[in-house]
Amino acid sequence: MSQIFDKDLFQNQLSTRWVGRDFEYLTKVDSTNSYLKKFPAKQLKHGRVVIADNQEKGRGQHQKDWLTEPGENLTFTLALKPNRAEGLTLLTLSCALAVAKVLQHYCKKTVLLKWPNDIYVDQKKIGGILTECSFLGPKPEKVLIGIGVNINQEEFNASSVQEAVSLHQITGEKFIREEILANILNRIEQLYQCWVNRDSVVHKEISKSLIGFGDWIRLSVYDEIIEGRFKFLGVNEKGELLVLNEKLELNTYSHEQIRIITGSESISKVR
Ligand code: BTN
């Protein structure tokens, strides 16, 4: 049964200084990202969070839909106003890491990040992030980090979210969404501070959580396989992909369309 989000329960568990302190709960909206996009940056507080129980036009990466059961999951957007543009990819990955670390607490299976900003368990997608930025000259004036996490949904139809899974499907249990959201925002605030301080712990922790870290992988851009195999070394402090080619030369990739192909998929793709 679909649940109404309990704002008081959420606020009692939130221990942040600023993330989520300006909080809005909507029963229904087109998309929390689209909703926040309409606000001029001046009207948005750094750390504002908007959550909706029902997104009628939820959006994913690459113009795909993000449509999930109302009242069962977490669909929210965090507005940030960072004072540098450099490392925004790492900022999105830091939020993905925060989600992964919190989900790991509730689930015995390993929660991993899939480049560029998905959260995976058992080779299935449990969460995803859509980051949208607007700039004033070289400076980001607002960065909207839209996060979808599948919590209590019992099943997904093939047309909703590809290869999707929920925390409930993995564990057989039902979860308190308010508690999970508070824990995610608590983690995001900590990791944001590390990102501001350019603390190397951020890219090191992200790297260790990425699917394929340390493996020989293949890469593709716009679905075209790049020649050769690469040893995947994770991400650097800018959030760029780091790989060694077969001659053991270090290469970096920052292209949004780059994909990492691991395991048996990497073998079938080259045949
Ligand atoms: C993806 O993996 O494709 C990204 C999914 C992002 C979904 C979230 S749900 C909250 C926010 N509002 C949206 O319309 N999309 C993001």
XYZ file of C-alpha atoms and ligand atoms in Angstrom:
287
model
C 0.000 0.000 0.000
C 1.292 3.428 -0.964
C 2.488 5.491 2.017
C 2.314 9.238 2.678
C 5.735 10.673 3.521
C 5.915 11.630 7.211
C 7.780 14.937 7.348
C 8.111 14.990 11.161
C 9.545 11.490 11.269
C 12.087 12.527 8.624
C 13.040 15.742 10.413
C 13.574 13.918 13.709
C 16.221 11.731 12.083
C 17.997 14.485 10.179
C 21.243 15.550 11.830
C 22.610 17.899 9.159
C 23.514 21.560 9.584
C 22.209 22.721 6.208
C 21.363 19.873 3.797
C 17.584 19.344 3.847
C 16.962 22.047 6.445
C 14.968 23.877 3.790
C 12.629 21.017 2.914
C 9.500 20.694 0.821
C 7.268 17.668 0.490
C 4.914 17.412 -2.490
C 2.324 14.686 -2.879
C 2.469 15.046 -6.655
C 4.678 16.878 -9.169
C 5.826 16.404 -12.754
C 9.460 15.968 -11.698
C 11.300 17.314 -8.646
C 14.180 18.395 -10.917
C 11.821 20.229 -13.292
C 10.073 21.820 -10.297
C 13.317 23.242 -8.864
C 14.529 24.325 -12.297
C 11.756 26.930 -12.361
C 13.159 28.753 -9.323
C 15.747 31.464 -10.009
C 18.992 30.637 -8.213
C 18.497 33.639 -5.899
C 15.336 32.053 -4.523
C 16.994 28.722 -3.838
C 18.799 28.015 -0.600
C 21.985 25.946 -0.787
C 20.899 22.541 0.536
C 17.199 22.806 -0.282
C 15.511 19.421 -0.762
C 12.224 18.737 -2.515
C 10.697 15.269 -2.356
C 7.567 13.999 -4.089
C 5.551 10.863 -3.421
C 4.401 10.824 -7.010
C 6.383 12.093 -10.002
C 4.190 12.016 -13.076
C 6.992 12.895 -15.464
C 10.073 11.714 -13.606
C 13.166 12.049 -15.777
C 16.269 9.895 -16.029
C 19.554 10.265 -17.878
C 19.612 10.357 -21.681
C 16.028 11.644 -21.963
C 14.651 8.433 -20.471
C 11.690 8.381 -18.072
C 12.022 7.606 -14.394
C 8.601 6.313 -13.466
C 8.102 4.429 -10.209
C 5.157 3.521 -7.970
C 3.850 6.509 -5.964
C 4.609 6.427 -2.233
C 6.941 3.438 -2.386
C 10.331 4.908 -3.205
C 12.479 7.989 -2.756
C 12.357 10.572 -5.531
C 13.903 13.872 -4.507
C 16.145 16.699 -5.649
C 18.871 18.500 -3.726
C 19.767 22.052 -4.781
C 23.411 22.990 -4.304
C 25.302 26.193 -5.008
C 28.936 25.123 -5.031
C 31.503 27.837 -5.545
C 33.515 25.988 -8.155
C 32.644 24.271 -11.423
C 35.601 21.934 -11.374
C 34.830 18.463 -10.057
C 31.061 18.505 -10.547
C 31.197 14.930 -11.832
C 32.874 13.972 -8.581
C 30.148 15.814 -6.681
C 27.440 13.717 -8.354
C 29.461 10.574 -7.685
C 29.820 11.648 -4.025
C 26.023 11.755 -3.741
C 25.817 8.327 -5.387
C 28.388 7.072 -2.873
C 26.311 8.491 0.006
C 23.257 6.590 -1.278
C 25.267 3.388 -1.755
C 26.759 3.554 1.762
C 23.328 4.056 3.337
C 21.727 1.242 1.315
C 24.613 -1.024 2.295
C 23.536 -0.618 5.898
C 20.123 -2.152 5.102
C 21.183 -4.892 2.742
C 23.616 -7.829 2.962
C 24.440 -7.809 -0.766
C 27.184 -5.481 -1.948
C 25.966 -2.100 -3.186
C 28.132 -0.687 -5.978
C 28.315 2.357 -8.208
C 28.076 2.007 -11.935
C 29.763 4.724 -13.943
C 28.625 7.435 -14.470
C 26.051 7.732 -11.662
C 23.983 4.640 -11.044
C 23.688 2.532 -7.926
C 23.590 -1.232 -8.437
C 22.961 -4.375 -6.405
C 23.234 -7.833 -7.949
C 23.732 -6.351 -11.427
C 20.405 -4.540 -11.122
C 19.753 -0.838 -10.781
C 18.469 0.262 -7.389
C 19.073 3.987 -7.823
C 20.114 6.665 -10.249
C 21.076 10.318 -10.308
C 20.243 13.060 -12.763
C 22.365 16.171 -12.225
C 21.390 19.385 -14.004
C 23.428 22.574 -13.714
C 22.989 26.171 -14.742
C 25.973 28.514 -14.993
C 26.541 32.217 -14.624
C 29.692 32.676 -16.689
C 32.147 30.049 -15.472
C 30.485 29.681 -12.051
C 27.676 27.218 -11.383
C 24.695 29.198 -10.089
C 22.679 26.116 -9.207
C 23.303 22.409 -9.337
C 20.233 20.194 -9.069
C 21.005 16.668 -7.967
C 17.933 14.517 -8.635
C 18.046 11.183 -6.862
C 15.759 8.197 -7.339
C 16.112 5.187 -5.013
C 13.869 2.133 -5.200
C 12.820 1.237 -1.674
C 9.555 -0.648 -1.144
C 8.297 -1.244 -4.675
C 7.249 -4.883 -5.135
C 7.667 -5.202 -8.883
C 8.757 -3.247 -11.913
C 7.283 -3.624 -15.341
C 9.665 -3.844 -18.236
C 8.784 -0.364 -19.526
C 9.422 1.526 -16.244
C 13.052 1.380 -15.185
C 15.385 -0.993 -17.006
C 16.702 -3.919 -14.958
C 15.354 -2.250 -11.819
C 15.322 -3.673 -8.314
C 14.166 -2.339 -4.940
C 15.562 -2.743 -1.440
C 12.407 -4.685 -0.620
C 12.955 -7.144 -3.476
C 16.500 -7.784 -2.268
C 15.774 -8.211 1.432
C 12.101 -9.234 1.598
C 11.584 -6.433 4.146
C 9.743 -3.105 4.064
C 11.617 0.064 4.996
C 10.907 3.464 6.516
C 11.597 5.872 3.672
C 11.862 8.869 6.019
C 14.715 7.224 7.940
C 16.583 6.279 4.764
C 16.230 9.788 3.328
C 17.530 11.386 6.542
C 20.509 9.004 6.549
C 21.282 9.769 2.898
C 21.213 13.532 3.494
C 23.371 13.153 6.629
C 25.977 11.331 4.501
C 25.726 13.782 1.621
C 26.509 16.699 3.926
C 29.658 14.952 5.197
C 30.822 14.025 1.702
C 30.051 17.505 0.352
C 32.411 18.963 2.955
C 35.122 16.501 1.850
C 34.478 17.537 -1.773
C 34.795 21.256 -0.845
C 38.082 20.496 0.954
C 39.294 18.485 -2.076
C 39.864 15.613 0.304
C 41.334 12.660 -1.612
C 39.153 10.294 0.418
C 36.273 11.196 -1.934
C 37.726 9.883 -5.186
C 39.435 6.974 -3.443
C 36.195 5.771 -1.814
C 34.249 6.276 -5.034
C 36.846 4.328 -7.005
C 36.662 1.367 -4.624
C 32.863 1.263 -5.010
C 32.821 1.371 -8.822
C 31.856 -1.795 -10.695
C 34.935 -3.098 -12.527
C 37.496 -1.294 -10.321
C 40.860 -3.019 -10.758
C 39.593 -5.221 -13.609
C 40.493 -5.397 -17.258
C 37.493 -3.842 -19.002
C 36.355 -2.552 -22.359
C 35.160 0.971 -23.052
C 32.579 2.275 -25.480
C 31.581 5.761 -26.593
C 28.113 6.220 -28.117
C 27.911 2.392 -28.155
C 31.076 2.137 -30.296
C 33.660 -0.140 -28.671
C 37.078 1.479 -28.231
C 39.896 -0.748 -29.494
C 41.773 -2.771 -26.867
C 41.319 -3.572 -23.221
C 41.912 -1.297 -20.263
C 42.764 -1.755 -16.613
C 40.181 0.299 -14.717
C 41.785 2.419 -11.981
C 38.649 4.276 -10.868
C 38.309 8.063 -10.946
C 40.723 10.890 -10.240
C 40.116 14.043 -8.177
C 38.227 15.630 -11.108
C 35.916 12.623 -11.471
C 37.558 11.564 -14.761
C 37.864 7.866 -15.526
C 41.389 6.544 -15.104
C 42.546 3.553 -17.125
C 45.766 1.903 -18.213
C 45.866 0.688 -21.784
C 47.497 -2.589 -22.834
C 50.868 -0.786 -23.153
C 50.367 0.319 -19.518
C 50.003 3.996 -20.515
C 47.683 6.058 -18.321
C 44.599 7.460 -20.096
C 41.797 9.635 -18.692
C 38.272 9.926 -20.060
C 35.738 12.553 -19.085
C 33.233 12.038 -21.871
C 29.683 11.685 -20.541
C 28.874 9.053 -23.123
C 31.696 6.751 -22.153
C 30.544 3.340 -20.868
C 32.442 0.678 -18.982
C 31.870 -2.877 -20.134
C 32.807 -5.503 -17.589
C 32.731 -9.276 -17.147
C 30.988 -11.560 -19.611
C 29.347 -8.575 -21.317
C 32.776 -7.339 -22.362
C 33.483 -10.694 -24.015
C 30.145 -10.937 -25.858
C 30.375 -7.331 -27.086
C 33.636 -7.894 -28.964
C 32.710 -11.120 -30.703
C 18.871 7.780 -14.090
O 19.441 6.832 -13.580
O 18.529 7.747 -15.263
C 18.618 8.991 -13.254
C 17.335 8.905 -12.517
C 17.038 10.128 -11.679
C 15.659 10.086 -11.108
C 15.437 11.188 -10.114
S 13.949 10.968 -9.219
C 14.068 12.570 -8.574
C 14.582 13.462 -9.671
N 13.498 13.970 -10.472
C 13.513 13.498 -11.699
O 12.685 13.751 -12.599
N 14.560 12.688 -11.865
C 15.358 12.599 -10.685
